[in-house]
Tab-separated table of C-alpha atoms in Angstrom:
chain	number	residue	atom	x	y	z
F	265	MET	CA	103.689	41.226	1.783
F	266	TRP	CA	106.516	39.561	3.835
F	267	SER	CA	103.941	38.049	6.212
F	268	LEU	CA	101.226	37.343	3.685
F	269	LEU	CA	103.118	34.639	1.500
F	270	PRO	CA	104.212	32.510	4.386
F	271	ARG	CA	100.976	32.680	6.088
F	272	SER	CA	99.247	31.379	2.984
F	273	ASP	CA	101.799	28.517	2.912
F	274	VAL	CA	101.325	27.476	6.605
F	275	SER	CA	97.457	27.849	6.181
F	276	LYS	CA	97.521	25.722	3.248
F	277	SER	CA	99.631	22.981	4.915
F	278	ILE	CA	97.214	23.040	8.019
F	279	SER	CA	94.142	22.611	5.743
F	280	ILE	CA	95.658	19.496	4.275
F	281	PHE	CA	96.056	17.969	7.748
F	282	LYS	CA	92.491	18.838	8.681
F	283	ASP	CA	90.989	17.222	5.417
F	284	LYS	CA	90.336	13.493	6.068
F	285	SER	CA	90.359	12.820	2.261
F	286	LYS	CA	94.023	13.818	1.884
F	287	SER	CA	97.288	11.981	2.456
F	288	VAL	CA	101.068	12.756	2.368
F	289	GLN	CA	100.703	12.746	-1.375
F	290	ASP	CA	99.126	16.090	-1.017
F	291	ILE	CA	101.987	17.262	1.358
F	292	HIS	CA	104.542	16.119	-1.145
F	293	ASP	CA	102.925	17.592	-4.369
F	294	ASN	CA	102.552	21.041	-2.630
F	295	GLY	CA	106.190	21.102	-1.854
F	296	PHE	CA	106.103	20.789	1.767
F	297	CYS	CA	107.630	17.349	1.948
F	298	ASN	CA	111.122	16.959	3.645
F	299	TYR	CA	111.642	13.381	2.739
F	300	CYS	CA	112.133	12.014	6.355
F	301	GLY	CA	110.593	8.650	5.332
F	302	VAL	CA	108.454	8.111	8.451
F	303	CYS	CA	105.230	8.027	6.714
F	304	LYS	CA	106.144	4.782	4.832
F	305	LEU	CA	107.209	3.337	8.119
F	306	VAL	CA	103.721	3.739	9.932
F	307	CYS	CA	101.427	3.192	6.919
F	308	PRO	CA	99.395	0.039	7.821
F	309	THR	CA	98.634	-0.861	4.058
F	310	ASP	CA	102.030	-0.341	2.465
F	311	ALA	CA	100.372	2.317	0.408
F	312	ILE	CA	103.401	4.538	0.339
F	313	GLU	CA	106.171	4.049	-2.120
F	314	TYR	CA	109.410	5.672	-3.202
F	315	ARG	CA	109.514	5.833	-7.153
F	316	GLY	CA	112.533	7.792	-8.549
F	317	GLY	CA	113.026	9.400	-5.350
F	318	GLU	CA	109.702	10.788	-5.094
F	319	ILE	CA	106.884	9.740	-2.584
F	320	GLN	CA	103.757	8.302	-4.128
F	321	VAL	CA	100.684	6.969	-2.540
F	322	ASN	CA	98.989	4.132	-4.273
F	323	SER	CA	95.585	2.772	-4.380
F	324	LYS	CA	96.006	0.804	-1.188
F	325	CYS	CA	95.429	3.921	0.783
F	326	ILE	CA	92.516	3.663	3.128
F	327	PHE	CA	92.800	7.391	4.243
F	328	CYS	CA	93.487	6.546	7.936
F	329	SER	CA	95.498	9.731	8.343
F	330	LYS	CA	98.248	7.898	10.098
F	331	CYS	CA	100.874	9.410	7.674
F	332	LEU	CA	99.493	12.892	8.220
F	333	ASP	CA	99.444	12.498	12.056
F	334	ILE	CA	103.106	11.524	12.112
F	335	CYS	CA	104.201	13.908	9.513
F	336	SER	CA	106.779	16.488	10.667
F	337	GLN	CA	105.087	19.178	8.714
F	338	ASN	CA	101.876	19.096	10.764
F	339	HIS	CA	102.165	22.646	11.466
F	340	LYS	CA	99.094	22.988	13.736
F	341	GLU	CA	101.304	21.167	16.252
F	342	ARG	CA	104.657	22.659	15.296
F	343	TYR	CA	103.479	26.337	15.731
F	344	ALA	CA	101.578	25.513	19.120
F	345	PRO	CA	102.921	27.027	22.226
F	346	ASN	CA	104.891	24.008	23.420
F	347	LEU	CA	107.375	24.622	20.495
F	348	THR	CA	107.591	28.325	21.425
F	349	ASP	CA	108.553	27.228	24.983
F	350	ARG	CA	111.357	25.149	23.574
F	351	ARG	CA	112.411	27.751	21.101
F	352	ASP	CA	112.704	30.722	23.293
F	353	ASN	CA	115.374	30.331	25.967
F	354	SER	CA	116.091	33.166	28.428
F	355	LYS	CA	119.382	31.752	29.317
F	356	ILE	CA	120.859	32.713	25.973
F	357	LYS	CA	120.586	36.517	26.947
F	358	GLN	CA	122.477	35.641	30.187
F	359	TYR	CA	124.964	33.608	28.302
F	360	ASP	CA	125.867	36.106	25.878
F	361	LYS	CA	123.868	39.148	24.725
F	362	LYS	CA	125.519	38.932	21.244
F	363	LEU	CA	123.261	35.908	20.547
F	364	LYS	CA	120.062	37.024	22.028
F	365	HIS	CA	118.190	37.157	18.749
F	366	VAL	CA	119.215	33.735	17.508
F	367	PRO	CA	116.541	31.150	17.832
F	368	LEU	CA	118.830	28.346	19.624
F	369	GLY	CA	116.152	26.875	21.862
F	370	GLU	CA	116.669	25.512	25.312
F	371	PHE	CA	120.117	24.194	26.072
F	372	ARG	CA	122.504	23.255	28.836
F	373	ASP	CA	125.727	24.755	27.388
F	374	ILE	CA	127.043	25.973	23.947
F	375	PHE	CA	130.514	25.587	22.396
F	376	ILE	CA	132.572	26.213	19.408
F	377	CYS	CA	134.650	22.920	18.648
F	378	GLU	CA	136.290	20.896	16.066
F	379	THR	CA	137.543	17.399	15.720
F	380	LEU	CA	141.130	16.315	16.605
F	381	LYS	CA	140.886	12.984	14.641
F	382	PRO	CA	142.926	13.093	11.510
F	383	LEU	CA	140.806	10.611	9.466
F	384	ILE	CA	137.680	12.566	10.214
F	385	LYS	CA	139.374	15.978	9.198
F	386	GLU	CA	139.940	14.287	5.724
F	387	THR	CA	136.219	13.569	5.188
F	388	ALA	CA	134.252	16.140	7.347
F	389	MET	CA	132.979	19.192	5.396
F	390	VAL	CA	133.189	21.535	8.366
F	391	GLY	CA	134.657	20.848	11.867
F	392	GLY	CA	134.068	17.152	12.023
F	393	THR	CA	132.275	17.369	15.316
F	394	THR	CA	129.389	15.102	14.357
F	395	LEU	CA	131.462	12.256	13.280
F	396	SER	CA	133.735	12.642	16.285
F	397	ILE	CA	130.774	12.561	18.767
F	398	LEU	CA	129.380	9.443	17.110
F	399	SER	CA	132.745	7.832	17.368
F	400	THR	CA	132.966	8.541	21.041
F	401	ALA	CA	129.442	7.136	21.431
F	402	PHE	CA	130.710	3.946	19.990
F	403	ASP	CA	133.901	4.020	22.053
F	404	ILE	CA	132.157	4.402	25.395
F	405	GLY	CA	129.337	1.813	24.612
F	406	LEU	CA	126.587	4.380	24.580
F	407	ILE	CA	125.532	3.081	21.081
F	408	ASP	CA	126.351	-0.023	19.067
F	409	THR	CA	124.686	1.146	15.777
F	410	ALA	CA	124.208	4.520	14.062
F	411	ILE	CA	121.946	5.766	11.397
F	412	VAL	CA	123.595	8.205	9.120
F	413	THR	CA	123.345	9.069	5.535
F	414	ASP	CA	125.294	8.266	2.590
F	415	PHE	CA	125.245	7.410	-1.153
F	416	ASP	CA	124.291	3.849	-2.089
F	417	LYS	CA	125.711	2.494	-5.284
F	418	ASN	CA	123.955	3.562	-8.560
F	419	GLU	CA	121.592	5.880	-6.532
F	420	THR	CA	121.370	9.545	-7.486
F	421	PHE	CA	120.246	10.581	-3.985
F	422	PRO	CA	121.607	9.768	-0.509
F	423	SER	CA	119.769	7.496	1.866
F	424	GLY	CA	119.876	6.345	5.426
F	425	VAL	CA	122.459	3.697	6.179
F	426	ILE	CA	122.995	1.585	9.198
F	427	VAL	CA	126.683	1.447	10.262
F	428	LYS	CA	128.104	-0.606	13.324
F	429	THR	CA	131.783	0.240	13.334
F	430	GLU	CA	133.789	3.303	13.348
F	431	LYS	CA	135.385	2.335	10.080
F	432	GLN	CA	131.991	2.109	8.436
F	433	LEU	CA	131.163	5.357	9.988
F	434	LEU	CA	134.194	7.333	8.592
F	435	LYS	CA	133.168	6.414	5.115
F	436	THR	CA	129.917	8.338	5.411
F	437	GLY	CA	131.530	11.748	6.322
F	438	GLY	CA	130.693	14.844	4.660
F	439	SER	CA	127.572	16.921	4.311
F	440	LYS	CA	125.194	15.912	1.711
F	441	TYR	CA	122.695	18.806	1.116
F	442	LEU	CA	120.290	16.597	-0.622
F	443	PRO	CA	116.970	15.199	0.534
F	444	THR	CA	117.304	11.892	2.403
F	445	LEU	CA	115.045	9.264	3.242
F	446	SER	CA	116.338	7.931	6.593
F	447	LEU	CA	113.778	7.322	9.324
F	448	ASP	CA	112.370	4.446	7.474
F	449	LYS	CA	115.470	2.611	8.687
F	450	LEU	CA	113.847	2.614	12.130
F	451	GLY	CA	111.667	-0.337	11.038
F	452	GLU	CA	114.811	-2.388	10.195
F	453	ILE	CA	116.565	-1.691	13.488
F	454	LEU	CA	113.469	-2.613	15.415
F	455	THR	CA	113.468	-6.055	14.135
F	456	ASP	CA	117.228	-6.623	14.369
F	457	ASP	CA	117.990	-8.432	17.647
F	458	ASN	CA	121.609	-7.570	17.265
F	459	VAL	CA	120.890	-3.876	17.642
F	460	HIS	CA	120.296	-2.548	21.238
F	461	SER	CA	121.293	1.125	21.164
F	462	VAL	CA	121.282	3.514	18.376
F	463	GLY	CA	122.647	6.991	17.498
F	464	ILE	CA	121.155	8.871	14.753
F	465	THR	CA	121.962	12.110	12.719
F	466	THR	CA	118.956	14.085	11.742
F	467	LEU	CA	117.852	17.395	10.485
F	468	PRO	CA	115.589	19.471	12.846
F	469	CYS	CA	112.298	18.202	11.348
F	470	GLN	CA	113.447	14.517	11.735
F	471	ALA	CA	114.466	15.078	15.446
F	472	TYR	CA	110.909	16.554	15.952
F	473	VAL	CA	109.342	13.395	14.463
F	474	ILE	CA	111.359	11.209	16.915
F	475	ALA	CA	110.172	13.231	19.733
F	476	LYS	CA	106.416	12.858	18.444
F	477	MET	CA	106.901	9.135	18.122
F	478	ARG	CA	108.258	8.741	21.589
F	479	GLU	CA	105.050	10.510	22.974
F	480	ASN	CA	102.755	8.240	20.939
F	481	PRO	CA	101.936	4.596	22.251
F	482	SER	CA	101.380	3.413	18.807
F	483	THR	CA	104.940	4.514	17.513
F	484	GLU	CA	107.190	4.598	20.506
F	485	LYS	CA	108.397	1.107	19.621
F	486	TYR	CA	110.192	2.448	16.540
F	487	VAL	CA	112.301	4.806	18.510
F	488	SER	CA	112.881	2.647	21.663
F	489	LYS	CA	116.394	1.764	20.673
F	490	ILE	CA	117.516	5.352	19.963
F	491	LYS	CA	119.876	6.573	22.723
F	492	LEU	CA	121.520	9.691	21.047
F	493	VAL	CA	120.099	12.208	18.570
F	494	LEU	CA	122.463	14.519	16.832
F	495	THR	CA	120.764	17.215	14.824
F	496	LEU	CA	122.362	19.407	11.935
F	497	PHE	CA	121.379	23.073	11.660
F	498	CYS	CA	118.921	23.701	8.775
F	499	GLY	CA	118.870	27.281	7.713
F	500	SER	CA	117.298	27.275	4.302
F	501	GLY	CA	115.928	23.801	3.766
F	502	LEU	CA	116.711	21.303	1.067
F	503	PRO	CA	115.913	21.259	-2.618
F	504	SER	CA	113.162	18.899	-3.622
F	505	ARG	CA	114.128	15.901	-5.508
F	506	GLU	CA	112.304	17.294	-8.492
F	507	ASP	CA	114.377	20.479	-8.165
F	508	VAL	CA	117.838	18.535	-8.316
F	509	ILE	CA	116.440	16.362	-11.213
F	510	LYS	CA	115.722	19.501	-13.098
F	511	PHE	CA	119.037	20.888	-12.239
F	512	PHE	CA	120.701	17.907	-13.628
F	513	LYS	CA	118.894	17.873	-16.794
F	514	LYS	CA	119.367	21.603	-17.310
F	515	THR	CA	123.161	21.329	-16.952
F	516	GLY	CA	123.327	18.426	-19.370
F	517	VAL	CA	123.993	15.438	-17.140
F	518	VAL	CA	121.726	12.703	-18.793
F	519	ASP	CA	118.242	12.107	-19.536
F	520	SER	CA	118.019	9.189	-17.270
F	521	LEU	CA	119.455	9.587	-13.645
F	522	THR	CA	119.393	5.810	-13.039
F	523	ASP	CA	122.771	5.389	-14.854
F	524	LEU	CA	124.774	7.509	-12.277
F	525	SER	CA	126.968	6.650	-9.444
F	526	VAL	CA	128.144	9.253	-7.062
F	527	GLN	CA	131.389	10.037	-5.492
F	528	ARG	CA	132.072	12.951	-3.196
F	529	LYS	CA	135.404	14.951	-3.259
F	530	LYS	CA	136.691	17.992	-1.527
F	531	ILE	CA	138.654	20.551	-3.808
F	532	LYS	CA	140.668	22.992	-1.661
F	533	LYS	CA	141.437	26.278	-3.417
F	534	TYR	CA	142.324	29.433	-1.698
F	535	TRP	CA	139.434	31.299	-3.606
F	536	ARG	CA	136.875	28.676	-2.549
F	537	LEU	CA	136.281	29.818	1.041
F	538	ASN	CA	132.721	28.607	1.121
F	539	PRO	CA	132.986	25.056	2.307
F	540	GLN	CA	129.962	24.245	0.063
F	541	ASP	CA	132.178	25.185	-2.909
F	542	GLN	CA	134.809	22.851	-1.810
F	543	GLN	CA	132.450	19.851	-1.288
F	544	ARG	CA	132.026	18.263	-4.779
F	545	TYR	CA	129.877	15.817	-6.258
F	546	ILE	CA	131.136	13.851	-9.169
F	547	TYR	CA	128.481	12.070	-11.254
F	548	THR	CA	129.819	9.457	-13.666
F	549	THR	CA	127.827	7.746	-16.333
F	550	LYS	CA	128.250	4.115	-17.338
F	551	LYS	CA	130.070	5.518	-20.463
F	552	GLY	CA	132.612	7.145	-18.137
F	553	LYS	CA	131.613	10.753	-18.605
F	554	GLN	CA	131.908	12.887	-15.550
F	555	PHE	CA	129.887	15.839	-14.367
F	556	ASP	CA	131.396	17.826	-11.661
F	557	PHE	CA	129.183	20.125	-9.320
F	558	SER	CA	129.702	21.891	-6.066
F	559	ALA	CA	127.540	21.272	-3.213
F	560	ARG	CA	126.396	24.967	-3.325
F	561	ARG	CA	125.214	24.713	-6.960
F	562	ILE	CA	122.991	21.805	-6.210
F	563	LEU	CA	121.809	23.321	-2.833
F	564	THR	CA	120.818	26.626	-4.501
F	565	SER	CA	118.855	24.935	-7.285
F	566	LYS	CA	115.938	24.621	-5.120
F	567	SER	CA	112.753	26.469	-6.092
F	568	LYS	CA	110.203	28.467	-3.886
F	569	GLN	CA	108.397	25.143	-3.355
F	570	ASN	CA	110.606	24.296	-0.384
F	571	CYS	CA	109.878	22.972	3.088
F	572	ARG	CA	111.694	26.019	4.758
F	573	ARG	CA	108.676	27.983	3.827
F	574	VAL	CA	106.698	26.428	6.700
F	575	CYS	CA	109.375	24.957	9.116
F	576	PRO	CA	109.978	26.901	12.370
F	577	ASP	CA	113.037	25.031	13.536
F	578	TYR	CA	116.555	26.166	12.771
F	579	THR	CA	118.727	24.316	15.235
F	580	GLY	CA	116.965	21.129	16.245
F	581	TYR	CA	115.256	21.820	19.532
F	582	HIS	CA	114.197	18.102	20.064
F	583	SER	CA	117.838	16.634	19.935
F	584	ASP	CA	120.560	15.751	22.433
F	585	ILE	CA	123.170	17.839	20.785
F	586	SER	CA	122.601	20.303	17.750
F	587	ILE	CA	125.567	20.891	15.481
F	588	GLY	CA	126.096	23.579	12.847
F	589	GLY	CA	128.972	25.082	10.830
F	590	SER	CA	130.457	28.192	12.294
F	591	GLY	CA	133.368	29.307	10.435
F	592	LEU	CA	135.539	27.433	7.835
F	593	LYS	CA	136.872	24.870	10.199
F	594	SER	CA	134.687	24.775	13.255
F	595	ASN	CA	131.200	23.957	14.519
F	596	ILE	CA	128.951	25.253	17.171
F	597	ALA	CA	127.564	22.570	19.338
F	598	ILE	CA	124.482	23.123	21.559
F	599	ILE	CA	124.255	20.709	24.402
F	600	ARG	CA	120.586	19.939	25.389
F	601	SER	CA	120.213	16.880	27.403
F	602	GLN	CA	122.188	14.945	30.095
F	603	ILE	CA	123.129	12.167	27.647
F	604	GLY	CA	124.324	14.844	25.188
F	605	GLU	CA	126.405	16.555	27.849
F	606	LYS	CA	128.030	13.179	28.863
F	607	VAL	CA	129.035	12.146	25.294
F	608	PHE	CA	130.318	15.650	24.635
F	609	GLN	CA	132.485	15.653	27.769
F	610	GLU	CA	133.732	12.119	26.881
F	611	SER	CA	134.790	13.526	23.471
F	612	LEU	CA	136.900	16.198	25.178
F	613	GLY	CA	138.421	14.006	27.646
F	614	ARG	CA	139.461	11.394	24.841
F	615	LYS	CA	140.739	14.362	22.869
F	616	ASN	CA	138.281	13.471	19.986
F	617	ILE	CA	137.375	17.120	19.882
F	618	LYS	CA	138.683	20.374	21.239
F	619	LYS	CA	136.812	23.429	22.407
F	620	LYS	CA	137.471	26.956	21.186
F	621	ARG	CA	136.569	30.498	22.294
F	622	PHE	CA	133.881	32.405	20.319
F	623	THR	CA	135.115	34.936	17.885
F	624	TRP	CA	133.510	37.804	16.137
F	625	TRP	CA	133.258	35.561	12.968
F	626	ASN	CA	131.316	32.847	14.805
F	627	TYR	CA	128.967	35.453	16.223
F	628	PHE	CA	128.337	36.853	12.719
F	629	LEU	CA	127.635	33.566	11.082
F	630	ILE	CA	125.396	32.244	13.870
F	631	ASN	CA	123.466	35.408	13.871
F	632	LEU	CA	123.244	35.543	10.086
F	633	MET	CA	121.847	31.939	9.720
F	634	GLY	CA	119.526	32.326	12.784
F	635	LYS	CA	117.931	35.431	11.125
F	636	ASN	CA	117.677	33.739	7.851
F	637	LYS	CA	115.475	31.343	9.371
F	638	ARG	CA	112.937	34.070	9.432
F	639	LYS	CA	112.299	34.350	13.222
F	640	GLN	CA	110.269	37.473	12.969
F	641	VAL	CA	107.937	35.918	10.214
F	642	ARG	CA	107.325	32.869	12.357
F	643	GLU	CA	106.302	34.973	15.245
F	644	ILE	CA	103.815	36.816	13.067
F	645	LEU	CA	102.466	33.429	11.872
F	646	GLN	CA	101.952	32.240	15.409
F	647	LYS	CA	100.011	35.419	16.426
F	648	GLU	CA	97.846	35.388	13.261
F	649	ILE	CA	96.991	31.733	13.252
F	650	PHE	CA	96.612	30.921	17.003
F	651	THR	CA	95.164	33.942	18.466
């Protein structure tokens, strides 16, 4: 039974990509969409719209399949052997046998680390490594712009934002745990002559799309300015926007979510050891009424119609550095490329971050999250679908 349900999900997803009468509307409506935003970017007829946070394909669609070709959920490609090669890394067994079952993918080195920058400690949810590395990338001139995620005013969901200074960057700190449209910003930086080198924070699926775009002559222009890709671990996927709206209405927020502004706040209590409990979302109506929810409550509002059912990537194999939580105050950082190694070492040298030794707690959390990504199920799927 454990293998039958995911196989039906993946098979259904693959059938959509094979059908020339389909579009990303079918991916969205079946719960496979991860809201990266790249489909809107490549659509030649502007047929893809974002309405109330949802993706809708209008009558302009000519069924050219460009949206399906670029989609990160094109699982015939994502389950193919080239992904297996990136995922399975024999070096991990030599590095540390305790991590041999975790799907960390190919890497150059792996560390436990945390920020040393006081301002980042105040805003970061766990560790602060992502913001610190981006800050270093600005300092050394590796990037002049970053694409990150934050709440725009009067928006219920976060979106991609373009920042050009460390001061702007610090305002975006903290994990969001909500679906975010961000890759559509690639079109904006492409046409901005003042932008030359970009760093971007992504989820594993978004890093995979960037790698796909680099290999395709028709889309490589959109990612030509990207110099650094930082990817956050994704163990269980994000709730769909529909799930979040249902959660809000069920808990009595308001009938219309367009009247909300959002603030994030960390509430530290000794009984709230889970960082997701400490990270708070404060939704305030125009009448001044506030609704306070922890990130964990919103995160666990997702239904079974969730992108994790078909996603094979836990750590972001296609990034320069992959970063995840590993404890209450630290991150695991997986260095995958020469650029990633350079900016990480610069971060250490400038005392923006510090390295720490692995502890039993780090091993436990990394193994737990890695196994929660259902590695065995994905191996069964690869065997049943492609052999």
